[in-house]
JSON list of C-alpha atoms in Angstrom, two decimals:
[
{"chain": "A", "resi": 431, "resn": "UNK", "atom": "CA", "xyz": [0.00, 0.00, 0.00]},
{"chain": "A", "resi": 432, "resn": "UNK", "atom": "CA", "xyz": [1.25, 3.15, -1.04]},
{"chain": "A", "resi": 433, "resn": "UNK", "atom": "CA", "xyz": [1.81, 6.21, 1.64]},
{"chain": "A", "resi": 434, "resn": "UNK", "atom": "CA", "xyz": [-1.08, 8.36, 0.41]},
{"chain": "A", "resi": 435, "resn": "UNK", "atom": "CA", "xyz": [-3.43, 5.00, 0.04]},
{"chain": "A", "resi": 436, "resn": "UNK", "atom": "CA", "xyz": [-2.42, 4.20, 3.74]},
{"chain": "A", "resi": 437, "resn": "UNK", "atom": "CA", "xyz": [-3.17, 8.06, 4.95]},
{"chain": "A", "resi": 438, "resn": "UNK", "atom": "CA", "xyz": [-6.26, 7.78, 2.47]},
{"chain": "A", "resi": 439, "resn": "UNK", "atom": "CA", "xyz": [-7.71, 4.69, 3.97]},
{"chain": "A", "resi": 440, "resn": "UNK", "atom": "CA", "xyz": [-7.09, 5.45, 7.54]},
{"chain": "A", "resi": 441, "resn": "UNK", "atom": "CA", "xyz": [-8.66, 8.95, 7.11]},
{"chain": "A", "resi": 442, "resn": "UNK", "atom": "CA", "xyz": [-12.10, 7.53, 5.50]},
{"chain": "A", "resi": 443, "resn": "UNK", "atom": "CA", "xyz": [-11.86, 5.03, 8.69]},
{"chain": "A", "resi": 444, "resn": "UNK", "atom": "CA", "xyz": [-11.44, 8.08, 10.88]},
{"chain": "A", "resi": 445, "resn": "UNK", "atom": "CA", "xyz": [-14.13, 10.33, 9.43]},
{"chain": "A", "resi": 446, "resn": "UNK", "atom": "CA", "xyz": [-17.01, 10.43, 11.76]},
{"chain": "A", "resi": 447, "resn": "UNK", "atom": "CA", "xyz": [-20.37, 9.75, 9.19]},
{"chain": "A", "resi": 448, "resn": "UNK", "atom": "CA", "xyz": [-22.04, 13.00, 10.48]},
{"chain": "A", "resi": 449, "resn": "UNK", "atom": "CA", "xyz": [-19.39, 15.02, 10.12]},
{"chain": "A", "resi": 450, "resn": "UNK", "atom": "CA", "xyz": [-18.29, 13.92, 6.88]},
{"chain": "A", "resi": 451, "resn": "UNK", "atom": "CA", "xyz": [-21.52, 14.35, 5.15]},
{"chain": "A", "resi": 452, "resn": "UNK", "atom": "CA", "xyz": [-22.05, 17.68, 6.60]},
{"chain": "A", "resi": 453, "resn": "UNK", "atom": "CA", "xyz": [-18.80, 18.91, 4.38]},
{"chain": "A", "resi": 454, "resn": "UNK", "atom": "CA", "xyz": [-19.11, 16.65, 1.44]},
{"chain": "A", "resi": 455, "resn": "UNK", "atom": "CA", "xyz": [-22.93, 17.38, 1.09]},
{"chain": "A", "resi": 456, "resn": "UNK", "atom": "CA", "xyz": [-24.26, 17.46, -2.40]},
{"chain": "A", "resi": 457, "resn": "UNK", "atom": "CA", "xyz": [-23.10, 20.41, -4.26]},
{"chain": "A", "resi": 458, "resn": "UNK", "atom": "CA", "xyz": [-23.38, 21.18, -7.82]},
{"chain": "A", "resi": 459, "resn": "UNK", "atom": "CA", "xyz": [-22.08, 20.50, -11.42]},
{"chain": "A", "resi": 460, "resn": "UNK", "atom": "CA", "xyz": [-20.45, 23.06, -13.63]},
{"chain": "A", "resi": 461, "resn": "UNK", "atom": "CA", "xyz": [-22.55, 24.05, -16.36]},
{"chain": "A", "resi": 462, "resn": "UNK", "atom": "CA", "xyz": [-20.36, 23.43, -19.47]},
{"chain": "A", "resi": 463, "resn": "UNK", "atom": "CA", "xyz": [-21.07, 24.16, -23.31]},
{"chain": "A", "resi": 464, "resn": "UNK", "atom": "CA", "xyz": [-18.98, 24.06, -26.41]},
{"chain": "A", "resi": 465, "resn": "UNK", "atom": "CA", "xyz": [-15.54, 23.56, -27.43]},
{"chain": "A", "resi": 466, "resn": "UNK", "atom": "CA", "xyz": [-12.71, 26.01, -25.98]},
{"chain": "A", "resi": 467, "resn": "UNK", "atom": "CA", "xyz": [-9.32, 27.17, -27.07]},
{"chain": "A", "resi": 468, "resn": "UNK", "atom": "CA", "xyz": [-6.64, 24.72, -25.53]},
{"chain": "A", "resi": 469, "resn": "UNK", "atom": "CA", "xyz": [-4.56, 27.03, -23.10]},
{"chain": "A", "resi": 470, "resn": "UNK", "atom": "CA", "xyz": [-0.88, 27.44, -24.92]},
{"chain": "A", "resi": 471, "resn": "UNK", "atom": "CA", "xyz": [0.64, 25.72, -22.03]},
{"chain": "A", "resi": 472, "resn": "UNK", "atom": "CA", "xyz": [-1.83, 22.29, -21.68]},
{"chain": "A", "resi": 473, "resn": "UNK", "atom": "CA", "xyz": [-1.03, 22.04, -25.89]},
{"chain": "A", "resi": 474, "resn": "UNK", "atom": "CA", "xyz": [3.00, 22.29, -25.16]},
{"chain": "A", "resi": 475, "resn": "UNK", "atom": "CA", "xyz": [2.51, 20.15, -22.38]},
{"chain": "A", "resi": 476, "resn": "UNK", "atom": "CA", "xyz": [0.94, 17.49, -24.61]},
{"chain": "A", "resi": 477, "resn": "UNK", "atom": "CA", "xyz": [3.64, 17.54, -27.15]},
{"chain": "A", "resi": 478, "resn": "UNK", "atom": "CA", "xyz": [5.67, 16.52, -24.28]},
{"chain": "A", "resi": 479, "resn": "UNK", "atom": "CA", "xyz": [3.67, 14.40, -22.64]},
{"chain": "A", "resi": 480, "resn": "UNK", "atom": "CA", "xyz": [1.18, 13.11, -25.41]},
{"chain": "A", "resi": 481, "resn": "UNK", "atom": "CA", "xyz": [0.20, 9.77, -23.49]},
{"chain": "A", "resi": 482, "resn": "UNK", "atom": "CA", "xyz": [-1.50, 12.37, -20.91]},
{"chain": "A", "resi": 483, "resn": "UNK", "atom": "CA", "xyz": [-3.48, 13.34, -23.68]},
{"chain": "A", "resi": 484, "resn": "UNK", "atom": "CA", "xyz": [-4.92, 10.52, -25.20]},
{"chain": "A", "resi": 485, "resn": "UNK", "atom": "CA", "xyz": [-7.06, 10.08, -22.45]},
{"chain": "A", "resi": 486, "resn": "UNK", "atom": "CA", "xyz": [-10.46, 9.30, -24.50]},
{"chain": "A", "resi": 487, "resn": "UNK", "atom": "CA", "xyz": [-13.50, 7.54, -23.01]},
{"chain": "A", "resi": 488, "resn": "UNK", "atom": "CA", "xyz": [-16.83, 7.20, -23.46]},
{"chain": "A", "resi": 489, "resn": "UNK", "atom": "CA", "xyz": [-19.91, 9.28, -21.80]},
{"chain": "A", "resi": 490, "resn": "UNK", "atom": "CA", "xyz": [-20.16, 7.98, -18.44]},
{"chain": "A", "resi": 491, "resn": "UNK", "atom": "CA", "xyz": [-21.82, 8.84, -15.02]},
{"chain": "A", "resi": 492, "resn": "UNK", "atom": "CA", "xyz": [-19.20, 10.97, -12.86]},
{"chain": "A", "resi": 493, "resn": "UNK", "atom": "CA", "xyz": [-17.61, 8.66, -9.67]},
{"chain": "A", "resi": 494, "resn": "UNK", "atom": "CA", "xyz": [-19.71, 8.26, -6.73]},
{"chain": "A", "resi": 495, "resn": "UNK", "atom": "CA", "xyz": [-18.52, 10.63, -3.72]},
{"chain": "A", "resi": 496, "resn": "UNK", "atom": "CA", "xyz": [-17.90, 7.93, -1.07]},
{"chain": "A", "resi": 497, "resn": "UNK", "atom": "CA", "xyz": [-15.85, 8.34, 2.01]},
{"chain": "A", "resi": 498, "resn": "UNK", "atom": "CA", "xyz": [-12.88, 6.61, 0.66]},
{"chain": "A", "resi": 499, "resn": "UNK", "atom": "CA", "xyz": [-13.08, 8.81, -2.63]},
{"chain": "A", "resi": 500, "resn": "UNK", "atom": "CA", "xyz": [-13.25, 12.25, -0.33]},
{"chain": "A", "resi": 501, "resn": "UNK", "atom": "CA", "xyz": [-10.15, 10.97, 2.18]},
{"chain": "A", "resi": 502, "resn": "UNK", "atom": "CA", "xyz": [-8.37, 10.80, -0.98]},
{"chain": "A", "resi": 503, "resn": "UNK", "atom": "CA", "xyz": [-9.16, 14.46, -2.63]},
{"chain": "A", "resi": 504, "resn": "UNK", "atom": "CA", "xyz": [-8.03, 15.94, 1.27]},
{"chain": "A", "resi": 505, "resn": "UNK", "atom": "CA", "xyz": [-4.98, 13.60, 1.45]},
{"chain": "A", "resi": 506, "resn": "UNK", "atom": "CA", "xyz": [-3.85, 14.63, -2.24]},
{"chain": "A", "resi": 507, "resn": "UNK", "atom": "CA", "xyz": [-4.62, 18.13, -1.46]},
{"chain": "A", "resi": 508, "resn": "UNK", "atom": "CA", "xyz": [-3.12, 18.46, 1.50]},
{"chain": "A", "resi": 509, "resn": "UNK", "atom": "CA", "xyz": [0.32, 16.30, 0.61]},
{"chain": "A", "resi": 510, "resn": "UNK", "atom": "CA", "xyz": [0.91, 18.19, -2.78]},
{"chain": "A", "resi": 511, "resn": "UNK", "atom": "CA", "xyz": [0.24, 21.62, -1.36]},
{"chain": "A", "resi": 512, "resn": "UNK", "atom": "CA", "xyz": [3.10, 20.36, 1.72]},
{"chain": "A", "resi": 513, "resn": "UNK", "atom": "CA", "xyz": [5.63, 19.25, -0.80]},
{"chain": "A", "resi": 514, "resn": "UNK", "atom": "CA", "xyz": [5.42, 21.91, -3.49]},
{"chain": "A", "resi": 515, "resn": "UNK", "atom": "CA", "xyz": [6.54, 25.26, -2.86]},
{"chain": "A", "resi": 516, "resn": "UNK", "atom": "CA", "xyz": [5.16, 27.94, -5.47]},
{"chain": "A", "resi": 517, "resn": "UNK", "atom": "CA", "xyz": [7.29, 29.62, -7.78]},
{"chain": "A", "resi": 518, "resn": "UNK", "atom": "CA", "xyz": [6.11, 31.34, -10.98]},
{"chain": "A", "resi": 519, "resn": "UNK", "atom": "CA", "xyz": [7.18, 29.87, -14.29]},
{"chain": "A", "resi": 520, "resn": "UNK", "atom": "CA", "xyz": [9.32, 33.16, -14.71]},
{"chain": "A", "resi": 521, "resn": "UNK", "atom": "CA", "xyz": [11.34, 32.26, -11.95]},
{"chain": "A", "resi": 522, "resn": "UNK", "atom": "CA", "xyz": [12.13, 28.75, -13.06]},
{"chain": "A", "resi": 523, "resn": "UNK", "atom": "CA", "xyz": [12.17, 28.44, -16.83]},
{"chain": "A", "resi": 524, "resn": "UNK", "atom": "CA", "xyz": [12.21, 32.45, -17.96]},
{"chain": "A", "resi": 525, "resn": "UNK", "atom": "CA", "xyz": [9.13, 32.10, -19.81]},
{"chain": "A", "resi": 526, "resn": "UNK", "atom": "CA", "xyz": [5.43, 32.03, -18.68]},
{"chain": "A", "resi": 527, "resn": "UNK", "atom": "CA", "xyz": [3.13, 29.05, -19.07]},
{"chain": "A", "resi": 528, "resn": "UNK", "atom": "CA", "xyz": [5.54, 26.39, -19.03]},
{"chain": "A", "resi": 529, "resn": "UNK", "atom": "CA", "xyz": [3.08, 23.54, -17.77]},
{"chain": "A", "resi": 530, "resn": "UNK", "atom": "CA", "xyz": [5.16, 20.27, -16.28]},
{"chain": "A", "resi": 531, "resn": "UNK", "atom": "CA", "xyz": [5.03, 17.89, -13.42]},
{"chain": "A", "resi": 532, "resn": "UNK", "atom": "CA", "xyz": [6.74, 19.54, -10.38]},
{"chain": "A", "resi": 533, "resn": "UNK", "atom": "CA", "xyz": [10.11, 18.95, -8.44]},
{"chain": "A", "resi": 534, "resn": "UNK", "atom": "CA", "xyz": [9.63, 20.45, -5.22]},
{"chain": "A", "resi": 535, "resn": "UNK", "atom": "CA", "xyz": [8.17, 24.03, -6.96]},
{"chain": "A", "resi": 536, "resn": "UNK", "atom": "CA", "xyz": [6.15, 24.73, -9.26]},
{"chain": "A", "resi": 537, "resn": "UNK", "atom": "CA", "xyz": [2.88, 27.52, -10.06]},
{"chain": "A", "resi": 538, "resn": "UNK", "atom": "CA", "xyz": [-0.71, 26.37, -10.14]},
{"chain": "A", "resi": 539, "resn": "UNK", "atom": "CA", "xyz": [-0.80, 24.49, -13.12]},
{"chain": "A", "resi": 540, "resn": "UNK", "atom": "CA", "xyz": [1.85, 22.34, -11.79]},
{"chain": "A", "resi": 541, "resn": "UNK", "atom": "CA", "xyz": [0.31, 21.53, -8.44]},
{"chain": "A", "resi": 542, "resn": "UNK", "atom": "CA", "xyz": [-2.75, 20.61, -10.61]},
{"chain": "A", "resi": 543, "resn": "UNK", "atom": "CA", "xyz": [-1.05, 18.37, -12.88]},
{"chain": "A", "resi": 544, "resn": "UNK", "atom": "CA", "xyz": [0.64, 16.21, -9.42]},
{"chain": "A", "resi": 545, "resn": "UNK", "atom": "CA", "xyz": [-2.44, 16.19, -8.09]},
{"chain": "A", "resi": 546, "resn": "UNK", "atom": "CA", "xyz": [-4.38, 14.60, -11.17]},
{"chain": "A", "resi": 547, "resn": "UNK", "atom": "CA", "xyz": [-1.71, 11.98, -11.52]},
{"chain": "A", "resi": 548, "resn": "UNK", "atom": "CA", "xyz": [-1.57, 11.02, -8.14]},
{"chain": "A", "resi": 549, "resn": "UNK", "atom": "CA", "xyz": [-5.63, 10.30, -7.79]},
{"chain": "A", "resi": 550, "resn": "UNK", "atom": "CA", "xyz": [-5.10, 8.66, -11.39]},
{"chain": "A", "resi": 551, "resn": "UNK", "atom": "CA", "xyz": [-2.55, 6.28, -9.43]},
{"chain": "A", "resi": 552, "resn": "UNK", "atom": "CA", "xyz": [-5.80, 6.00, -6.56]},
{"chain": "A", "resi": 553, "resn": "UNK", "atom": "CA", "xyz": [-8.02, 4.59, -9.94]},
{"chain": "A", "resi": 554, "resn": "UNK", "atom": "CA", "xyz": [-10.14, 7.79, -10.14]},
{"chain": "A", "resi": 555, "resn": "UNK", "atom": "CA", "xyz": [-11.17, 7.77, -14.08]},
{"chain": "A", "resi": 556, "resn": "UNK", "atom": "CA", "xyz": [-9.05, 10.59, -16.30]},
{"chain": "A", "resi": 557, "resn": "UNK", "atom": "CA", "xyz": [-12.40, 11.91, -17.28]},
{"chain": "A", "resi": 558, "resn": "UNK", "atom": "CA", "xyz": [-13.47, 12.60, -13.46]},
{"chain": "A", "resi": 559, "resn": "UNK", "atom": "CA", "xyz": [-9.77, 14.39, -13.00]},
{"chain": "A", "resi": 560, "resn": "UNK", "atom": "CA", "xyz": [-10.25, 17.91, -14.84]},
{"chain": "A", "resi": 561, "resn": "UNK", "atom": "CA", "xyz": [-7.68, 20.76, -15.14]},
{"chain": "A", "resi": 562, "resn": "UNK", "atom": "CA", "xyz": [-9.59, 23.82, -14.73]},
{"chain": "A", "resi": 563, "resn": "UNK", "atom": "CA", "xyz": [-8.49, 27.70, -15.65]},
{"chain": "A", "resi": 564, "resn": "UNK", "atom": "CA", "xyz": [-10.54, 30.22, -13.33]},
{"chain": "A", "resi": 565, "resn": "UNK", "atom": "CA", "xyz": [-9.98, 33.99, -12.68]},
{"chain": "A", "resi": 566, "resn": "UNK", "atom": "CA", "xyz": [-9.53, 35.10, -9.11]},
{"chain": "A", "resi": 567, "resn": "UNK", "atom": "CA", "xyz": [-11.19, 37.76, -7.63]},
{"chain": "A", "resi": 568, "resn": "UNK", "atom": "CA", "xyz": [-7.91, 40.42, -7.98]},
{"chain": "A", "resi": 569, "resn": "UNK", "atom": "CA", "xyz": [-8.67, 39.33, -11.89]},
{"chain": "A", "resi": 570, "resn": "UNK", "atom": "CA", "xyz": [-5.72, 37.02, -12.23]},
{"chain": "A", "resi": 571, "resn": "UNK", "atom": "CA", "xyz": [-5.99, 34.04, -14.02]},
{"chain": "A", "resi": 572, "resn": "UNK", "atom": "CA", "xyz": [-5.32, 30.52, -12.16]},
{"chain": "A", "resi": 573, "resn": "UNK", "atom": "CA", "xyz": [-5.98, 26.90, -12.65]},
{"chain": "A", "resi": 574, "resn": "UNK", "atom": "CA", "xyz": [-7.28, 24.40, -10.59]},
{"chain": "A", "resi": 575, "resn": "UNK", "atom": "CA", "xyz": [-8.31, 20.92, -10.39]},
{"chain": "A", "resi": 576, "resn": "UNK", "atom": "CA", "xyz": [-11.84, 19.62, -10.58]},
{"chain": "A", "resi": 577, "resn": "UNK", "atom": "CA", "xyz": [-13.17, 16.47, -9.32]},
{"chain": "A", "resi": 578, "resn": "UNK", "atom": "CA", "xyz": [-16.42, 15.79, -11.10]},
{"chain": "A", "resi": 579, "resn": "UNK", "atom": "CA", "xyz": [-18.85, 13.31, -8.86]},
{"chain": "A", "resi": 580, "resn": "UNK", "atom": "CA", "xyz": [-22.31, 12.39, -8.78]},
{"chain": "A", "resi": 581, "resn": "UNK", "atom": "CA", "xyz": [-22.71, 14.36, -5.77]},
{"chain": "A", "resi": 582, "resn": "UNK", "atom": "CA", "xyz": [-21.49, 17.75, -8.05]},
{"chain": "A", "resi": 583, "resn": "UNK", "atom": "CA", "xyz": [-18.06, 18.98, -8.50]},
{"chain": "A", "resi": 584, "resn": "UNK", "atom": "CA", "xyz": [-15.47, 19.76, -6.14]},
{"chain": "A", "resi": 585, "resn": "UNK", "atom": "CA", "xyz": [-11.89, 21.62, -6.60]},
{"chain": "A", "resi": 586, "resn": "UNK", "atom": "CA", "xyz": [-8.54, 20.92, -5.35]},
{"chain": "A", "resi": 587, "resn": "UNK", "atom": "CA", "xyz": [-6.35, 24.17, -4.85]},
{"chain": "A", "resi": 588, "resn": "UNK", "atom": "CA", "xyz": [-2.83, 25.28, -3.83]},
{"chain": "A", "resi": 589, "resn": "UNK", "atom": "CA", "xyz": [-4.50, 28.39, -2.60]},
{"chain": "A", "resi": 590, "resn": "UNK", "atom": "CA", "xyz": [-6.69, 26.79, -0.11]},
{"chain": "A", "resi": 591, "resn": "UNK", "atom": "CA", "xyz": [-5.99, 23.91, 2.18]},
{"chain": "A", "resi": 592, "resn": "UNK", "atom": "CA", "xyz": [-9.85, 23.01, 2.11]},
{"chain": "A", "resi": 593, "resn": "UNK", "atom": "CA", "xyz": [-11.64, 21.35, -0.44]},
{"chain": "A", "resi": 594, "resn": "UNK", "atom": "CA", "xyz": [-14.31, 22.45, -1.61]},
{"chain": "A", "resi": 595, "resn": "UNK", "atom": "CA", "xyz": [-17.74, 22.43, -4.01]},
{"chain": "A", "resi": 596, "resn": "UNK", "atom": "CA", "xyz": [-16.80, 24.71, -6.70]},
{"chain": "A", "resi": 597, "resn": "UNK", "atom": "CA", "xyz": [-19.74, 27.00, -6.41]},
{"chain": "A", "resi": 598, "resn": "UNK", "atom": "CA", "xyz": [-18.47, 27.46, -2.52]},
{"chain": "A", "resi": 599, "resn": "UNK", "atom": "CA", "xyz": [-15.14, 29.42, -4.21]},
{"chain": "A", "resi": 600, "resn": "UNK", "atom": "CA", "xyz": [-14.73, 32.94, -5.31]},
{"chain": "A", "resi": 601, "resn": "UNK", "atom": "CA", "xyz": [-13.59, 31.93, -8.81]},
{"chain": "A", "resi": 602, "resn": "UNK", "atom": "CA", "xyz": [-15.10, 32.67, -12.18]},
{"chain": "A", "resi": 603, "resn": "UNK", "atom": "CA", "xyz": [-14.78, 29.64, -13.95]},
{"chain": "A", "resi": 604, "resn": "UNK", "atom": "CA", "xyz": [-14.15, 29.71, -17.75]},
{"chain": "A", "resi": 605, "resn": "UNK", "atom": "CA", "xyz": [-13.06, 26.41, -19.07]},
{"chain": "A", "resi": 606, "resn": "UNK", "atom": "CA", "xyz": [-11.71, 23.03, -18.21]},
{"chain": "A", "resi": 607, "resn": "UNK", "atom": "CA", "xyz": [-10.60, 19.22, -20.01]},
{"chain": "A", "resi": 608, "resn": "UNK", "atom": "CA", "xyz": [-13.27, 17.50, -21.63]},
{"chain": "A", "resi": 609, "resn": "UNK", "atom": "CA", "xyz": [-14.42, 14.78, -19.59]},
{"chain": "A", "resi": 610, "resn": "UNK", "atom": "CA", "xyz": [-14.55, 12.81, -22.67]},
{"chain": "A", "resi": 611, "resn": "UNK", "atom": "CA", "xyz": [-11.43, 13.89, -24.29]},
{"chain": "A", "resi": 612, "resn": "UNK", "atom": "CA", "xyz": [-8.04, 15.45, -22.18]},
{"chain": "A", "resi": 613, "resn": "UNK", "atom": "CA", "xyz": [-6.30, 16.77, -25.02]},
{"chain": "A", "resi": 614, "resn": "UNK", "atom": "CA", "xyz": [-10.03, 18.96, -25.75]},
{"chain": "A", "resi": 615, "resn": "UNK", "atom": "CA", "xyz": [-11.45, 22.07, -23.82]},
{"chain": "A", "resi": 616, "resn": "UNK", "atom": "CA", "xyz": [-14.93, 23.31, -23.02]},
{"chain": "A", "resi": 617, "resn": "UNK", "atom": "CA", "xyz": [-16.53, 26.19, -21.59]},
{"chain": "A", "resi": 618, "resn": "UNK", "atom": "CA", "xyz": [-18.14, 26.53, -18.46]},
{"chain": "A", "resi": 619, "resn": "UNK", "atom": "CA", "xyz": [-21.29, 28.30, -18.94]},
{"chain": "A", "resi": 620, "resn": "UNK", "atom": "CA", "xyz": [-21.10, 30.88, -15.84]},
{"chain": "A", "resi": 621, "resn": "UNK", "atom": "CA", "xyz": [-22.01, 34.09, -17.97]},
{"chain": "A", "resi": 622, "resn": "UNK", "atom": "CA", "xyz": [-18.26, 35.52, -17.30]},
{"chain": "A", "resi": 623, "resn": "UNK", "atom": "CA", "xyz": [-15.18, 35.24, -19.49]},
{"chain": "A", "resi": 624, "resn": "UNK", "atom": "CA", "xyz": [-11.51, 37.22, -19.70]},
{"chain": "A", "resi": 625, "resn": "UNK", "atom": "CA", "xyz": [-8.65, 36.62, -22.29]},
{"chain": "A", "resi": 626, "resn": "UNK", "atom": "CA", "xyz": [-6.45, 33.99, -21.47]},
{"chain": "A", "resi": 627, "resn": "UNK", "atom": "CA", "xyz": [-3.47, 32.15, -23.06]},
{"chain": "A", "resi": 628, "resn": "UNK", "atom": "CA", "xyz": [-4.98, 29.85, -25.76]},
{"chain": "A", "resi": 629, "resn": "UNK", "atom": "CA", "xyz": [-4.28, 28.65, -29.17]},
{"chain": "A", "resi": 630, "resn": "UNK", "atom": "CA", "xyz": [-6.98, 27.62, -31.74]},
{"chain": "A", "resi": 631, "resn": "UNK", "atom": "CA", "xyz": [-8.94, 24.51, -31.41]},
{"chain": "A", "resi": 632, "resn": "UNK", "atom": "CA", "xyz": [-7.78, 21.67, -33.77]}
]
C-alpha cells in the first residue's frame, strides 16, 4: 500500500459519518457548453507528454462521492500543497506558461497536474480528473483541479488547504478538459469570461 493510500484509507476510517456528510454534502455540477481554445501551455505540455493526452473515453456517469473517494481528494490536497513550494514559471524556466510535473516548486498548473496523476494512481477515471483555468477575484488568471462526482463537482487548490464544491469558491470559472477527451477544452457556462493564453482549437 502506497503512503497516500495508507493516509487515504485510515482517514475515511477516521471520518465520523455525520461530520463527513455535513462537508461533502451534495453540491453542484459546472454548467459546461462548447468547445474552448486549448490554453498554450496544456497544448506544449501534450507535445511533451502526449500519453497524458490521449485520455479518450466514453460518456459515463461521474464517480460516486464515497468516504474513501473524499479521504483521498483531502490527502492529495493536502500532501501536494506540503511538498510543493510555489514559484512562478518566470522564476524557473524564464518564460510564462511552461506547464510540467513539479520537483519540489512549481505555479498552479503544476500543483494541478501532481495532483491529477496522483488520484489517477488512486483509480479515479481521467475523465473525473479535470484541469480547470478560473480567474480570481484580484482578476488574475489561475488553474485548478476539478473532481467531477455524482454528488457535483469539487476543486482541489494550492491556494486553499480546504476542499471544496466549486460554487463554494470565489472563482469565475471559464473552461476546463473535456471529460470525454483530455487533449479537448470546453466552456463553463457561468455568464463571465476574460482573455487567457490559448491557441486555436484543432
Amino acid at each position: 500500500m502506497t503512503g497516500i493510500a495508507k493516509k487515504m484509507w485510515l482517514l475515511a476510517v477516521a471520518l465520523p459519518l455525520a461530520g463527513w456528510s455535513a462537508t461533502a454534502s451534495a453540491g453542484n455540477s459546472m454548467p459546461t457548453g462548447g468547445r474552448a481554445t486549448q490554453p498554450v501551455g496544456h497544448y506544449e505540455f501534450c507535445q511533451r507528454e502526449p500519453q497524458q493526452c490521449r485520455q479518450v473515453t466514453a460518456r459515463h456517469a461521474p464517480v460516486e462521492l464515497s468516504r474513501k473517494l473524499w479521504a483521498a481528494m483531502v490527502e492529495v490536497n493536502d500532501q501536494v500543497n506540503a511538498q510543493v513550494s510555489p514559484r512562478t514559471d518566470m522564476e524557473m524556466w524564464g518564460r510564462e506558461e511552461f506547464w510540467s510535473y513539479p520537483d519540489g516548486f512549481g505555479d498552479c498548473e503544476d500543483y494541478v497536474l501532481e495532483k491529477r496523476r496522483e488520484l489517477m494512481k488512486l483509480g479515479i477515471p481521467a475523465g473525473d480528473l479535470l484541469i480547470t483555468v478560473v480567474r480570481q477575484p484580484n482578476g488574475d488568471g489561475h488553474a485548478v483541479l476539478t473532481v467531477r462526482t455524482g454528488q457535483g463537482d469539487y476543486v482541489l487548490d494550492n491556494l486553499e488547504p480546504r476542499v471544496l464544491a466549486w460554487s463554494d469558491t470565489e472563482y469565475t470559472y471559464l473552461k476546463r478538459q473535456s471529460d470525454r477527451n483530455s487533449g479537448a477544452w470546453v466552456t463553463i457556462n457561468d455568464g463571465r469570461a476574460i482573455a487567457v493564453g490559448s491557441v486555436a482549437s484543432r
